Amino acid sequence: TNTRLHPVQERIAKSHGTQCGFCTPGMVMSMYTLLRNHQQPSEEQLLEALGGNLCRCTGYRPILAGGRTFCVESDGCPQ
């Protein structure tokens, strides 16, 4: 979008998943592609989509927290 962050960017930022920013573009694009193919992905789909991206700063927890906000509600993927 031209005037504001995309929801994927916004949720990763709100969950503090952009510590150094080096991995962020790959994480954002992987999550964006996942959501284009699955509007409400499962946590397993989220983990698979992000599996090829390496992050050395945040430890993945905040990135996954942002991604989980798009997941269908289940025991492993809370809203």
mmCIF file with all atom_site columns, N, CA and C in Angstrom:
data_model
loop_
_atom_site.group_PDB
_atom_site.id
_atom_site.type_symbol
_atom_site.label_atom_id
_atom_site.label_alt_id
_atom_site.label_comp_id
_atom_site.label_asym_id
_atom_site.label_entity_id
_atom_site.label_seq_id
_atom_site.pdbx_PDB_ins_code
_atom_site.Cartn_x
_atom_site.Cartn_y
_atom_site.Cartn_z
_atom_site.occupancy
_atom_site.B_iso_or_equiv
_atom_site.pdbx_formal_charge
_atom_site.auth_seq_id
_atom_site.auth_comp_id
_atom_site.auth_asym_id
_atom_site.auth_atom_id
_atom_site.pdbx_PDB_model_num
ATOM 1   N N  . THR A 1 1  ? 0.842  -1.187  0.000  1.00 0.00 ? 1  THR A N  1
ATOM 2   C CA . THR A 1 1  ? 0.000  0.000   0.000  1.00 0.00 ? 1  THR A CA 1
ATOM 3   C C  . THR A 1 1  ? 0.882  1.243   0.000  1.00 0.00 ? 1  THR A C  1
ATOM 4   N N  . ASN A 1 2  ? 0.357  2.316   -0.507 1.00 0.00 ? 2  ASN A N  1
ATOM 5   C CA . ASN A 1 2  ? 1.144  3.540   -0.633 1.00 0.00 ? 2  ASN A CA 1
ATOM 6   C C  . ASN A 1 2  ? 1.135  4.413   0.613  1.00 0.00 ? 2  ASN A C  1
ATOM 7   N N  . THR A 1 3  ? 0.074  4.337   1.405  1.00 0.00 ? 3  THR A N  1
ATOM 8   C CA . THR A 1 3  ? -0.059 5.274   2.518  1.00 0.00 ? 3  THR A CA 1
ATOM 9   C C  . THR A 1 3  ? 0.113  4.645   3.899  1.00 0.00 ? 3  THR A C  1
ATOM 10  N N  . ARG A 1 4  ? 0.120  3.346   3.969  1.00 0.00 ? 4  ARG A N  1
ATOM 11  C CA . ARG A 1 4  ? 0.265  2.698   5.281  1.00 0.00 ? 4  ARG A CA 1
ATOM 12  C C  . ARG A 1 4  ? 0.929  1.341   5.094  1.00 0.00 ? 4  ARG A C  1
ATOM 13  N N  . LEU A 1 5  ? 1.304  0.728   6.202  1.00 0.00 ? 5  LEU A N  1
ATOM 14  C CA . LEU A 1 5  ? 1.922  -0.591  6.150  1.00 0.00 ? 5  LEU A CA 1
ATOM 15  C C  . LEU A 1 5  ? 0.901  -1.648  5.747  1.00 0.00 ? 5  LEU A C  1
ATOM 16  N N  . HIS A 1 6  ? 1.365  -2.680  5.100  1.00 0.00 ? 6  HIS A N  1
ATOM 17  C CA . HIS A 1 6  ? 0.519  -3.835  4.815  1.00 0.00 ? 6  HIS A CA 1
ATOM 18  C C  . HIS A 1 6  ? 0.243  -4.519  6.157  1.00 0.00 ? 6  HIS A C  1
ATOM 19  N N  . PRO A 1 7  ? -0.895 -5.193  6.327  1.00 0.00 ? 7  PRO A N  1
ATOM 20  C CA . PRO A 1 7  ? -1.182 -5.861  7.604  1.00 0.00 ? 7  PRO A CA 1
ATOM 21  C C  . PRO A 1 7  ? -0.083 -6.823  8.071  1.00 0.00 ? 7  PRO A C  1
ATOM 22  N N  . VAL A 1 8  ? 0.589  -7.494  7.147  1.00 0.00 ? 8  VAL A N  1
ATOM 23  C CA . VAL A 1 8  ? 1.683  -8.386  7.542  1.00 0.00 ? 8  VAL A CA 1
ATOM 24  C C  . VAL A 1 8  ? 2.816  -7.571  8.164  1.00 0.00 ? 8  VAL A C  1
ATOM 25  N N  . GLN A 1 9  ? 3.198  -6.477  7.527  1.00 0.00 ? 9  GLN A N  1
ATOM 26  C CA . GLN A 1 9  ? 4.254  -5.617  8.069  1.00 0.00 ? 9  GLN A CA 1
ATOM 27  C C  . GLN A 1 9  ? 3.847  -5.056  9.427  1.00 0.00 ? 9  GLN A C  1
ATOM 28  N N  . GLU A 1 10 ? 2.607  -4.614  9.520  1.00 0.00 ? 10 GLU A N  1
ATOM 29  C CA . GLU A 1 10 ? 2.112  -4.016  10.754 1.00 0.00 ? 10 GLU A CA 1
ATOM 30  C C  . GLU A 1 10 ? 2.147  -5.008  11.912 1.00 0.00 ? 10 GLU A C  1
ATOM 31  N N  . ARG A 1 11 ? 1.707  -6.225  11.677 1.00 0.00 ? 11 ARG A N  1
ATOM 32  C CA . ARG A 1 11 ? 1.653  -7.207  12.768 1.00 0.00 ? 11 ARG A CA 1
ATOM 33  C C  . ARG A 1 11 ? 3.034  -7.694  13.183 1.00 0.00 ? 11 ARG A C  1
ATOM 34  N N  . ILE A 1 12 ? 3.940  -7.817  12.235 1.00 0.00 ? 12 ILE A N  1
ATOM 35  C CA . ILE A 1 12 ? 5.315  -8.181  12.610 1.00 0.00 ? 12 ILE A CA 1
ATOM 36  C C  . ILE A 1 12 ? 5.936  -7.058  13.436 1.00 0.00 ? 12 ILE A C  1
ATOM 37  N N  . ALA A 1 13 ? 5.720  -5.816  13.033 1.00 0.00 ? 13 ALA A N  1
ATOM 38  C CA . ALA A 1 13 ? 6.255  -4.678  13.789 1.00 0.00 ? 13 ALA A CA 1
ATOM 39  C C  . ALA A 1 13 ? 5.634  -4.590  15.177 1.00 0.00 ? 13 ALA A C  1
ATOM 40  N N  . LYS A 1 14 ? 4.307  -4.763  15.276 1.00 0.00 ? 14 LYS A N  1
ATOM 41  C CA . LYS A 1 14 ? 3.643  -4.672  16.577 1.00 0.00 ? 14 LYS A CA 1
ATOM 42  C C  . LYS A 1 14 ? 4.064  -5.782  17.529 1.00 0.00 ? 14 LYS A C  1
ATOM 43  N N  . SER A 1 15 ? 4.490  -6.911  16.979 1.00 0.00 ? 15 SER A N  1
ATOM 44  C CA . SER A 1 15 ? 4.939  -8.000  17.843 1.00 0.00 ? 15 SER A CA 1
ATOM 45  C C  . SER A 1 15 ? 6.446  -7.927  18.116 1.00 0.00 ? 15 SER A C  1
ATOM 46  N N  . HIS A 1 16 ? 7.077  -6.828  17.685 1.00 0.00 ? 16 HIS A N  1
ATOM 47  C CA . HIS A 1 16 ? 8.514  -6.577  17.887 1.00 0.00 ? 16 HIS A CA 1
ATOM 48  C C  . HIS A 1 16 ? 9.385  -7.603  17.163 1.00 0.00 ? 16 HIS A C  1
ATOM 49  N N  . GLY A 1 17 ? 8.971  -7.968  15.936 1.00 0.00 ? 17 GLY A N  1
ATOM 50  C CA . GLY A 1 17 ? 9.697  -8.956  15.160 1.00 0.00 ? 17 GLY A CA 1
ATOM 51  C C  . GLY A 1 17 ? 10.663 -8.366  14.152 1.00 0.00 ? 17 GLY A C  1
ATOM 52  N N  . THR A 1 18 ? 11.070 -7.111  14.345 1.00 0.00 ? 18 THR A N  1
ATOM 53  C CA . THR A 1 18 ? 11.955 -6.462  13.368 1.00 0.00 ? 18 THR A CA 1
ATOM 54  C C  . THR A 1 18 ? 13.223 -5.933  14.030 1.00 0.00 ? 18 THR A C  1
ATOM 55  N N  . GLN A 1 19 ? 13.870 -6.716  14.828 1.00 0.00 ? 19 GLN A N  1
ATOM 56  C CA . GLN A 1 19 ? 15.005 -6.238  15.609 1.00 0.00 ? 19 GLN A CA 1
ATOM 57  C C  . GLN A 1 19 ? 16.079 -5.594  14.745 1.00 0.00 ? 19 GLN A C  1
ATOM 58  N N  . CYS A 1 20 ? 16.694 -6.324  13.834 1.00 0.00 ? 20 CYS A N  1
ATOM 59  C CA . CYS A 1 20 ? 17.719 -5.700  12.987 1.00 0.00 ? 20 CYS A CA 1
ATOM 60  C C  . CYS A 1 20 ? 17.154 -5.354  11.614 1.00 0.00 ? 20 CYS A C  1
ATOM 61  N N  . GLY A 1 21 ? 16.113 -6.059  11.173 1.00 0.00 ? 21 GLY A N  1
ATOM 62  C CA . GLY A 1 21 ? 15.486 -5.779  9.888  1.00 0.00 ? 21 GLY A CA 1
ATOM 63  C C  . GLY A 1 21 ? 16.070 -6.535  8.719  1.00 0.00 ? 21 GLY A C  1
ATOM 64  N N  . PHE A 1 22 ? 17.137 -7.286  8.932  1.00 0.00 ? 22 PHE A N  1
ATOM 65  C CA . PHE A 1 22 ? 17.783 -8.002  7.829  1.00 0.00 ? 22 PHE A CA 1
ATOM 66  C C  . PHE A 1 22 ? 16.883 -9.103  7.268  1.00 0.00 ? 22 PHE A C  1
ATOM 67  N N  . CYS A 1 23 ? 16.235 -9.883  8.131  1.00 0.00 ? 23 CYS A N  1
ATOM 68  C CA . CYS A 1 23 ? 15.393 -10.987 7.677  1.00 0.00 ? 23 CYS A CA 1
ATOM 69  C C  . CYS A 1 23 ? 13.961 -10.553 7.383  1.00 0.00 ? 23 CYS A C  1
ATOM 70  N N  . THR A 1 24 ? 13.596 -9.362  7.801  1.00 0.00 ? 24 THR A N  1
ATOM 71  C CA . THR A 1 24 ? 12.203 -8.923  7.721  1.00 0.00 ? 24 THR A CA 1
ATOM 72  C C  . THR A 1 24 ? 11.608 -8.997  6.320  1.00 0.00 ? 24 THR A C  1
ATOM 73  N N  . PRO A 1 25 ? 12.282 -8.538  5.265  1.00 0.00 ? 25 PRO A N  1
ATOM 74  C CA . PRO A 1 25 ? 11.662 -8.628  3.937  1.00 0.00 ? 25 PRO A CA 1
ATOM 75  C C  . PRO A 1 25 ? 11.301 -10.062 3.539  1.00 0.00 ? 25 PRO A C  1
ATOM 76  N N  . GLY A 1 26 ? 12.181 -11.012 3.834  1.00 0.00 ? 26 GLY A N  1
ATOM 77  C CA . GLY A 1 26 ? 11.889 -12.408 3.520  1.00 0.00 ? 26 GLY A CA 1
ATOM 78  C C  . GLY A 1 26 ? 10.734 -12.948 4.337  1.00 0.00 ? 26 GLY A C  1
ATOM 79  N N  . MET A 1 27 ? 10.691 -12.586 5.612  1.00 0.00 ? 27 MET A N  1
ATOM 80  C CA . MET A 1 27 ? 9.590  -13.029 6.476  1.00 0.00 ? 27 MET A CA 1
ATOM 81  C C  . MET A 1 27 ? 8.267  -12.443 5.993  1.00 0.00 ? 27 MET A C  1
ATOM 82  N N  . VAL A 1 28 ? 8.282  -11.155 5.674  1.00 0.00 ? 28 VAL A N  1
ATOM 83  C CA . VAL A 1 28 ? 7.066  -10.487 5.210  1.00 0.00 ? 28 VAL A CA 1
ATOM 84  C C  . VAL A 1 28 ? 6.571  -11.125 3.916  1.00 0.00 ? 28 VAL A C  1
ATOM 85  N N  . MET A 1 29 ? 7.468  -11.341 2.964  1.00 0.00 ? 29 MET A N  1
ATOM 86  C CA . MET A 1 29 ? 7.048  -11.898 1.679  1.00 0.00 ? 29 MET A CA 1
ATOM 87  C C  . MET A 1 29 ? 6.581  -13.349 1.826  1.00 0.00 ? 29 MET A C  1
ATOM 88  N N  . SER A 1 30 ? 7.217  -14.116 2.685  1.00 0.00 ? 30 SER A N  1
ATOM 89  C CA . SER A 1 30 ? 6.776  -15.494 2.915  1.00 0.00 ? 30 SER A CA 1
ATOM 90  C C  . SER A 1 30 ? 5.393  -15.521 3.546  1.00 0.00 ? 30 SER A C  1
ATOM 91  N N  . MET A 1 31 ? 5.167  -14.643 4.511  1.00 0.00 ? 31 MET A N  1
ATOM 92  C CA . MET A 1 31 ? 3.866  -14.583 5.171  1.00 0.00 ? 31 MET A CA 1
ATOM 93  C C  . MET A 1 31 ? 2.794  -14.056 4.210  1.00 0.00 ? 31 MET A C  1
ATOM 94  N N  . TYR A 1 32 ? 3.152  -13.068 3.411  1.00 0.00 ? 32 TYR A N  1
ATOM 95  C CA . TYR A 1 32 ? 2.227  -12.509 2.420  1.00 0.00 ? 32 TYR A CA 1
ATOM 96  C C  . TYR A 1 32 ? 1.797  -13.598 1.431  1.00 0.00 ? 32 TYR A C  1
ATOM 97  N N  . THR A 1 33 ? 2.759  -14.376 0.933  1.00 0.00 ? 33 THR A N  1
ATOM 98  C CA . THR A 1 33 ? 2.450  -15.443 -0.012 1.00 0.00 ? 33 THR A CA 1
ATOM 99  C C  . THR A 1 33 ? 1.571  -16.504 0.636  1.00 0.00 ? 33 THR A C  1
ATOM 100 N N  . LEU A 1 34 ? 1.877  -16.846 1.876  1.00 0.00 ? 34 LEU A N  1
ATOM 101 C CA . LEU A 1 34 ? 1.044  -17.801 2.607  1.00 0.00 ? 34 LEU A CA 1
ATOM 102 C C  . LEU A 1 34 ? -0.398 -17.313 2.667  1.00 0.00 ? 34 LEU A C  1
ATOM 103 N N  . LEU A 1 35 ? -0.585 -16.039 2.998  1.00 0.00 ? 35 LEU A N  1
ATOM 104 C CA . LEU A 1 35 ? -1.938 -15.489 3.129  1.00 0.00 ? 35 LEU A CA 1
ATOM 105 C C  . LEU A 1 35 ? -2.647 -15.361 1.786  1.00 0.00 ? 35 LEU A C  1
ATOM 106 N N  . ARG A 1 36 ? -1.908 -15.193 0.712  1.00 0.00 ? 36 ARG A N  1
ATOM 107 C CA . ARG A 1 36 ? -2.525 -15.171 -0.628 1.00 0.00 ? 36 ARG A CA 1
ATOM 108 C C  . ARG A 1 36 ? -3.089 -16.545 -0.972 1.00 0.00 ? 36 ARG A C  1
ATOM 109 N N  . ASN A 1 37 ? -2.434 -17.594 -0.481 1.00 0.00 ? 37 ASN A N  1
ATOM 110 C CA . ASN A 1 37 ? -2.858 -18.963 -0.776 1.00 0.00 ? 37 ASN A CA 1
ATOM 111 C C  . ASN A 1 37 ? -3.808 -19.544 0.268  1.00 0.00 ? 37 ASN A C  1
ATOM 112 N N  . HIS A 1 38 ? -3.736 -19.041 1.492  1.00 0.00 ? 38 HIS A N  1
ATOM 113 C CA . HIS A 1 38 ? -4.564 -19.534 2.602  1.00 0.00 ? 38 HIS A CA 1
ATOM 114 C C  . HIS A 1 38 ? -4.958 -18.334 3.466  1.00 0.00 ? 38 HIS A C  1
ATOM 115 N N  . GLN A 1 39 ? -6.212 -17.906 3.375  1.00 0.00 ? 39 GLN A N  1
ATOM 116 C CA . GLN A 1 39 ? -6.617 -16.704 4.107  1.00 0.00 ? 39 GLN A CA 1
ATOM 117 C C  . GLN A 1 39 ? -6.494 -16.864 5.612  1.00 0.00 ? 39 GLN A C  1
ATOM 118 N N  . GLN A 1 40 ? -6.767 -18.053 6.120  1.00 0.00 ? 40 GLN A N  1
ATOM 119 C CA . GLN A 1 40 ? -6.603 -18.326 7.544  1.00 0.00 ? 40 GLN A CA 1
ATOM 120 C C  . GLN A 1 40 ? -5.761 -19.593 7.691  1.00 0.00 ? 40 GLN A C  1
ATOM 121 N N  . PRO A 1 41 ? -4.445 -19.456 7.636  1.00 0.00 ? 41 PRO A N  1
ATOM 122 C CA . PRO A 1 41 ? -3.582 -20.633 7.680  1.00 0.00 ? 41 PRO A CA 1
ATOM 123 C C  . PRO A 1 41 ? -3.553 -21.273 9.059  1.00 0.00 ? 41 PRO A C  1
ATOM 124 N N  . SER A 1 42 ? -3.126 -22.513 9.084  1.00 0.00 ? 42 SER A N  1
ATOM 125 C CA . SER A 1 42 ? -2.892 -23.184 10.361 1.00 0.00 ? 42 SER A CA 1
ATOM 126 C C  . SER A 1 42 ? -1.489 -22.810 10.838 1.00 0.00 ? 42 SER A C  1
ATOM 127 N N  . GLU A 1 43 ? -1.199 -23.129 12.075 1.00 0.00 ? 43 GLU A N  1
ATOM 128 C CA . GLU A 1 43 ? 0.146  -22.845 12.583 1.00 0.00 ? 43 GLU A CA 1
ATOM 129 C C  . GLU A 1 43 ? 1.182  -23.676 11.832 1.00 0.00 ? 43 GLU A C  1
ATOM 130 N N  . GLU A 1 44 ? 0.821  -24.892 11.470 1.00 0.00 ? 44 GLU A N  1
ATOM 131 C CA . GLU A 1 44 ? 1.746  -25.731 10.699 1.00 0.00 ? 44 GLU A CA 1
ATOM 132 C C  . GLU A 1 44 ? 2.081  -25.078 9.363  1.00 0.00 ? 44 GLU A C  1
ATOM 133 N N  . GLN A 1 45 ? 1.087  -24.517 8.693  1.00 0.00 ? 45 GLN A N  1
ATOM 134 C CA . GLN A 1 45 ? 1.324  -23.837 7.419  1.00 0.00 ? 45 GLN A CA 1
ATOM 135 C C  . GLN A 1 45 ? 2.213  -22.615 7.617  1.00 0.00 ? 45 GLN A C  1
ATOM 136 N N  . LEU A 1 46 ? 1.999  -21.894 8.706  1.00 0.00 ? 46 LEU A N  1
ATOM 137 C CA . LEU A 1 46 ? 2.823  -20.727 9.016  1.00 0.00 ? 46 LEU A CA 1
ATOM 138 C C  . LEU A 1 46 ? 4.277  -21.146 9.215  1.00 0.00 ? 46 LEU A C  1
ATOM 139 N N  . LEU A 1 47 ? 4.497  -22.171 10.011 1.00 0.00 ? 47 LEU A N  1
ATOM 140 C CA . LEU A 1 47 ? 5.855  -22.645 10.270 1.00 0.00 ? 47 LEU A CA 1
ATOM 141 C C  . LEU A 1 47 ? 6.529  -23.125 8.990  1.00 0.00 ? 47 LEU A C  1
ATOM 142 N N  . GLU A 1 48 ? 5.770  -23.809 8.146  1.00 0.00 ? 48 GLU A N  1
ATOM 143 C CA . GLU A 1 48 ? 6.325  -24.279 6.869  1.00 0.00 ? 48 GLU A CA 1
ATOM 144 C C  . GLU A 1 48 ? 6.684  -23.099 5.966  1.00 0.00 ? 48 GLU A C  1
ATOM 145 N N  . ALA A 1 49 ? 5.822  -22.080 5.922  1.00 0.00 ? 49 ALA A N  1
ATOM 146 C CA . ALA A 1 49 ? 6.066  -20.915 5.063  1.00 0.00 ? 49 ALA A CA 1
ATOM 147 C C  . ALA A 1 49 ? 7.315  -20.152 5.489  1.00 0.00 ? 49 ALA A C  1
ATOM 148 N N  . LEU A 1 50 ? 7.574  -20.085 6.781  1.00 0.00 ? 50 LEU A N  1
ATOM 149 C CA . LEU A 1 50 ? 8.713  -19.328 7.281  1.00 0.00 ? 50 LEU A CA 1
ATOM 150 C C  . LEU A 1 50 ? 9.970  -20.180 7.425  1.00 0.00 ? 50 LEU A C  1
ATOM 151 N N  . GLY A 1 51 ? 9.865  -21.463 7.138  1.00 0.00 ? 51 GLY A N  1
ATOM 152 C CA . GLY A 1 51 ? 10.947 -22.406 7.372  1.00 0.00 ? 51 GLY A CA 1
ATOM 153 C C  . GLY A 1 51 ? 12.253 -22.093 6.664  1.00 0.00 ? 51 GLY A C  1
ATOM 154 N N  . GLY A 1 52 ? 12.213 -21.468 5.523  1.00 0.00 ? 52 GLY A N  1
ATOM 155 C CA . GLY A 1 52 ? 13.439 -21.196 4.784  1.00 0.00 ? 52 GLY A CA 1
ATOM 156 C C  . GLY A 1 52 ? 14.103 -19.882 5.118  1.00 0.00 ? 52 GLY A C  1
ATOM 157 N N  . ASN A 1 53 ? 13.518 -19.113 6.011  1.00 0.00 ? 53 ASN A N  1
ATOM 158 C CA . ASN A 1 53 ? 14.062 -17.802 6.377  1.00 0.00 ? 53 ASN A CA 1
ATOM 159 C C  . ASN A 1 53 ? 14.870 -17.897 7.665  1.00 0.00 ? 53 ASN A C  1
ATOM 160 N N  . LEU A 1 54 ? 16.064 -17.343 7.632  1.00 0.00 ? 54 LEU A N  1
ATOM 161 C CA . LEU A 1 54 ? 16.925 -17.364 8.811  1.00 0.00 ? 54 LEU A CA 1
ATOM 162 C C  . LEU A 1 54 ? 16.879 -16.024 9.529  1.00 0.00 ? 54 LEU A C  1
ATOM 163 N N  . CYS A 1 55 ? 16.788 -16.095 10.840 1.00 0.00 ? 55 CYS A N  1
ATOM 164 C CA . CYS A 1 55 ? 16.801 -14.891 11.670 1.00 0.00 ? 55 CYS A CA 1
ATOM 165 C C  . CYS A 1 55 ? 17.741 -15.145 12.837 1.00 0.00 ? 55 CYS A C  1
ATOM 166 N N  . ARG A 1 56 ? 18.667 -14.226 13.055 1.00 0.00 ? 56 ARG A N  1
ATOM 167 C CA . ARG A 1 56 ? 19.640 -14.412 14.132 1.00 0.00 ? 56 ARG A CA 1
ATOM 168 C C  . ARG A 1 56 ? 19.416 -13.456 15.298 1.00 0.00 ? 56 ARG A C  1
ATOM 169 N N  . CYS A 1 57 ? 18.487 -12.539 15.173 1.00 0.00 ? 57 CYS A N  1
ATOM 170 C CA . CYS A 1 57 ? 18.316 -11.520 16.221 1.00 0.00 ? 57 CYS A CA 1
ATOM 171 C C  . CYS A 1 57 ? 17.147 -11.793 17.161 1.00 0.00 ? 57 CYS A C  1
ATOM 172 N N  . THR A 1 58 ? 15.970 -12.043 16.625 1.00 0.00 ? 58 THR A N  1
ATOM 173 C CA . THR A 1 58 ? 14.777 -12.094 17.468 1.00 0.00 ? 58 THR A CA 1
ATOM 174 C C  . THR A 1 58 ? 14.494 -13.460 18.047 1.00 0.00 ? 58 THR A C  1
ATOM 175 N N  . GLY A 1 59 ? 15.102 -14.511 17.481 1.00 0.00 ? 59 GLY A N  1
ATOM 176 C CA . GLY A 1 59 ? 14.811 -15.847 17.971 1.00 0.00 ? 59 GLY A CA 1
ATOM 177 C C  . GLY A 1 59 ? 13.464 -16.363 17.495 1.00 0.00 ? 59 GLY A C  1
ATOM 178 N N  . TYR A 1 60 ? 12.881 -15.774 16.495 1.00 0.00 ? 60 TYR A N  1
ATOM 179 C CA . TYR A 1 60 ? 11.635 -16.187 15.843 1.00 0.00 ? 60 TYR A CA 1
ATOM 180 C C  . TYR A 1 60 ? 10.371 -15.977 16.663 1.00 0.00 ? 60 TYR A C  1
ATOM 181 N N  . ARG A 1 61 ? 10.455 -15.952 17.957 1.00 0.00 ? 61 ARG A N  1
ATOM 182 C CA . ARG A 1 61 ? 9.243  -15.862 18.780 1.00 0.00 ? 61 ARG A CA 1
ATOM 183 C C  . ARG A 1 61 ? 8.365  -14.668 18.413 1.00 0.00 ? 61 ARG A C  1
ATOM 184 N N  . PRO A 1 62 ? 8.880  -13.438 18.327 1.00 0.00 ? 62 PRO A N  1
ATOM 185 C CA . PRO A 1 62 ? 8.016  -12.315 17.977 1.00 0.00 ? 62 PRO A CA 1
ATOM 186 C C  . PRO A 1 62 ? 7.529  -12.365 16.525 1.00 0.00 ? 62 PRO A C  1
ATOM 187 N N  . ILE A 1 63 ? 8.332  -12.924 15.634 1.00 0.00 ? 63 ILE A N  1
ATOM 188 C CA . ILE A 1 63 ? 7.901  -13.053 14.242 1.00 0.00 ? 63 ILE A CA 1
ATOM 189 C C  . ILE A 1 63 ? 6.734  -14.028 14.162 1.00 0.00 ? 63 ILE A C  1
ATOM 190 N N  . LEU A 1 64 ? 6.858  -15.152 14.835 1.00 0.00 ? 64 LEU A N  1
ATOM 191 C CA . LEU A 1 64 ? 5.776  -16.132 14.863 1.00 0.00 ? 64 LEU A CA 1
ATOM 192 C C  . LEU A 1 64 ? 4.535  -15.575 15.557 1.00 0.00 ? 64 LEU A C  1
ATOM 193 N N  . ALA A 1 65 ? 4.728  -14.769 16.589 1.00 0.00 ? 65 ALA A N  1
ATOM 194 C CA . ALA A 1 65 ? 3.588  -14.159 17.273 1.00 0.00 ? 65 ALA A CA 1
ATOM 195 C C  . ALA A 1 65 ? 2.801  -13.272 16.321 1.00 0.00 ? 65 ALA A C  1
ATOM 196 N N  . GLY A 1 66 ? 3.494  -12.505 15.501 1.00 0.00 ? 66 GLY A N  1
ATOM 197 C CA . GLY A 1 66 ? 2.812  -11.677 14.504 1.00 0.00 ? 66 GLY A CA 1
ATOM 198 C C  . GLY A 1 66 ? 2.094  -12.523 13.472 1.00 0.00 ? 66 GLY A C  1
ATOM 199 N N  . GLY A 1 67 ? 2.735  -13.592 13.023 1.00 0.00 ? 67 GLY A N  1
ATOM 200 C CA . GLY A 1 67 ? 2.113  -14.477 12.046 1.00 0.00 ? 67 GLY A CA 1
ATOM 201 C C  . GLY A 1 67 ? 0.923  -15.232 12.585 1.00 0.00 ? 67 GLY A C  1
ATOM 202 N N  . ARG A 1 68 ? 0.979  -15.586 13.852 1.00 0.00 ? 68 ARG A N  1
ATOM 203 C CA . ARG A 1 68 ? -0.137 -16.333 14.457 1.00 0.00 ? 68 ARG A CA 1
ATOM 204 C C  . ARG A 1 68 ? -1.425 -15.517 14.506 1.00 0.00 ? 68 ARG A C  1
ATOM 205 N N  . THR A 1 69 ? -1.329 -14.214 14.426 1.00 0.00 ? 69 THR A N  1
ATOM 206 C CA . THR A 1 69 ? -2.552 -13.404 14.452 1.00 0.00 ? 69 THR A CA 1
ATOM 207 C C  . THR A 1 69 ? -3.400 -13.623 13.205 1.00 0.00 ? 69 THR A C  1
ATOM 208 N N  . PHE A 1 70 ? -2.811 -14.215 12.158 1.00 0.00 ? 70 PHE A N  1
ATOM 209 C CA . PHE A 1 70 ? -3.554 -14.529 10.935 1.00 0.00 ? 70 PHE A CA 1
ATOM 210 C C  . PHE A 1 70 ? -4.107 -15.951 10.934 1.00 0.00 ? 70 PHE A C  1
ATOM 211 N N  . CYS A 1 71 ? -3.668 -16.779 11.866 1.00 0.00 ? 71 CYS A N  1
ATOM 212 C CA . CYS A 1 71 ? -4.028 -18.196 11.869 1.00 0.00 ? 71 CYS A CA 1
ATOM 213 C C  . CYS A 1 71 ? -5.454 -18.434 12.335 1.00 0.00 ? 71 CYS A C  1
ATOM 214 N N  . VAL A 1 72 ? -5.989 -19.581 11.900 1.00 0.00 ? 72 VAL A N  1
ATOM 215 C CA . VAL A 1 72 ? -7.269 -20.018 12.433 1.00 0.00 ? 72 VAL A CA 1
ATOM 216 C C  . VAL A 1 72 ? -7.044 -20.367 13.890 1.00 0.00 ? 72 VAL A C  1
ATOM 217 N N  . GLU A 1 73 ? -8.057 -20.164 14.681 1.00 0.00 ? 73 GLU A N  1
ATOM 218 C CA . GLU A 1 73 ? -7.920 -20.430 16.100 1.00 0.00 ? 73 GLU A CA 1
ATOM 219 C C  . GLU A 1 73 ? -7.867 -21.928 16.345 1.00 0.00 ? 73 GLU A C  1
ATOM 220 N N  . SER A 1 74 ? -6.875 -22.350 17.084 1.00 0.00 ? 74 SER A N  1
ATOM 221 C CA . SER A 1 74 ? -6.720 -23.749 17.479 1.00 0.00 ? 74 SER A CA 1
ATOM 222 C C  . SER A 1 74 ? -5.884 -23.776 18.748 1.00 0.00 ? 74 SER A C  1
ATOM 223 N N  . ASP A 1 75 ? -5.666 -24.956 19.277 1.00 0.00 ? 75 ASP A N  1
ATOM 224 C CA . ASP A 1 75 ? -4.869 -25.069 20.498 1.00 0.00 ? 75 ASP A CA 1
ATOM 225 C C  . ASP A 1 75 ? -3.455 -24.537 20.313 1.00 0.00 ? 75 ASP A C  1
ATOM 226 N N  . GLY A 1 76 ? -2.855 -24.793 19.158 1.00 0.00 ? 76 GLY A N  1
ATOM 227 C CA . GLY A 1 76 ? -1.480 -24.395 18.918 1.00 0.00 ? 76 GLY A CA 1
ATOM 228 C C  . GLY A 1 76 ? -1.344 -23.021 18.297 1.00 0.00 ? 76 GLY A C  1
ATOM 229 N N  . CYS A 1 77 ? -2.431 -22.380 17.952 1.00 0.00 ? 77 CYS A N  1
ATOM 230 C CA . CYS A 1 77 ? -2.350 -21.100 17.232 1.00 0.00 ? 77 CYS A CA 1
ATOM 231 C C  . CYS A 1 77 ? -3.401 -20.143 17.800 1.00 0.00 ? 77 CYS A C  1
ATOM 232 N N  . PRO A 1 78 ? -3.188 -19.594 18.996 1.00 0.00 ? 78 PRO A N  1
ATOM 233 C CA . PRO A 1 78 ? -4.188 -18.737 19.620 1.00 0.00 ? 78 PRO A CA 1
ATOM 234 C C  . PRO A 1 78 ? -4.343 -17.408 18.900 1.00 0.00 ? 78 PRO A C  1
ATOM 235 N N  . GLN A 1 79 ? -5.508 -16.836 19.005 1.00 0.00 ? 79 GLN A N  1
ATOM 236 C CA . GLN A 1 79 ? -5.792 -15.529 18.408 1.00 0.00 ? 79 GLN A CA 1
ATOM 237 C C  . GLN A 1 79 ? -5.325 -14.419 19.301 1.00 0.00 ? 79 GLN A C  1
#
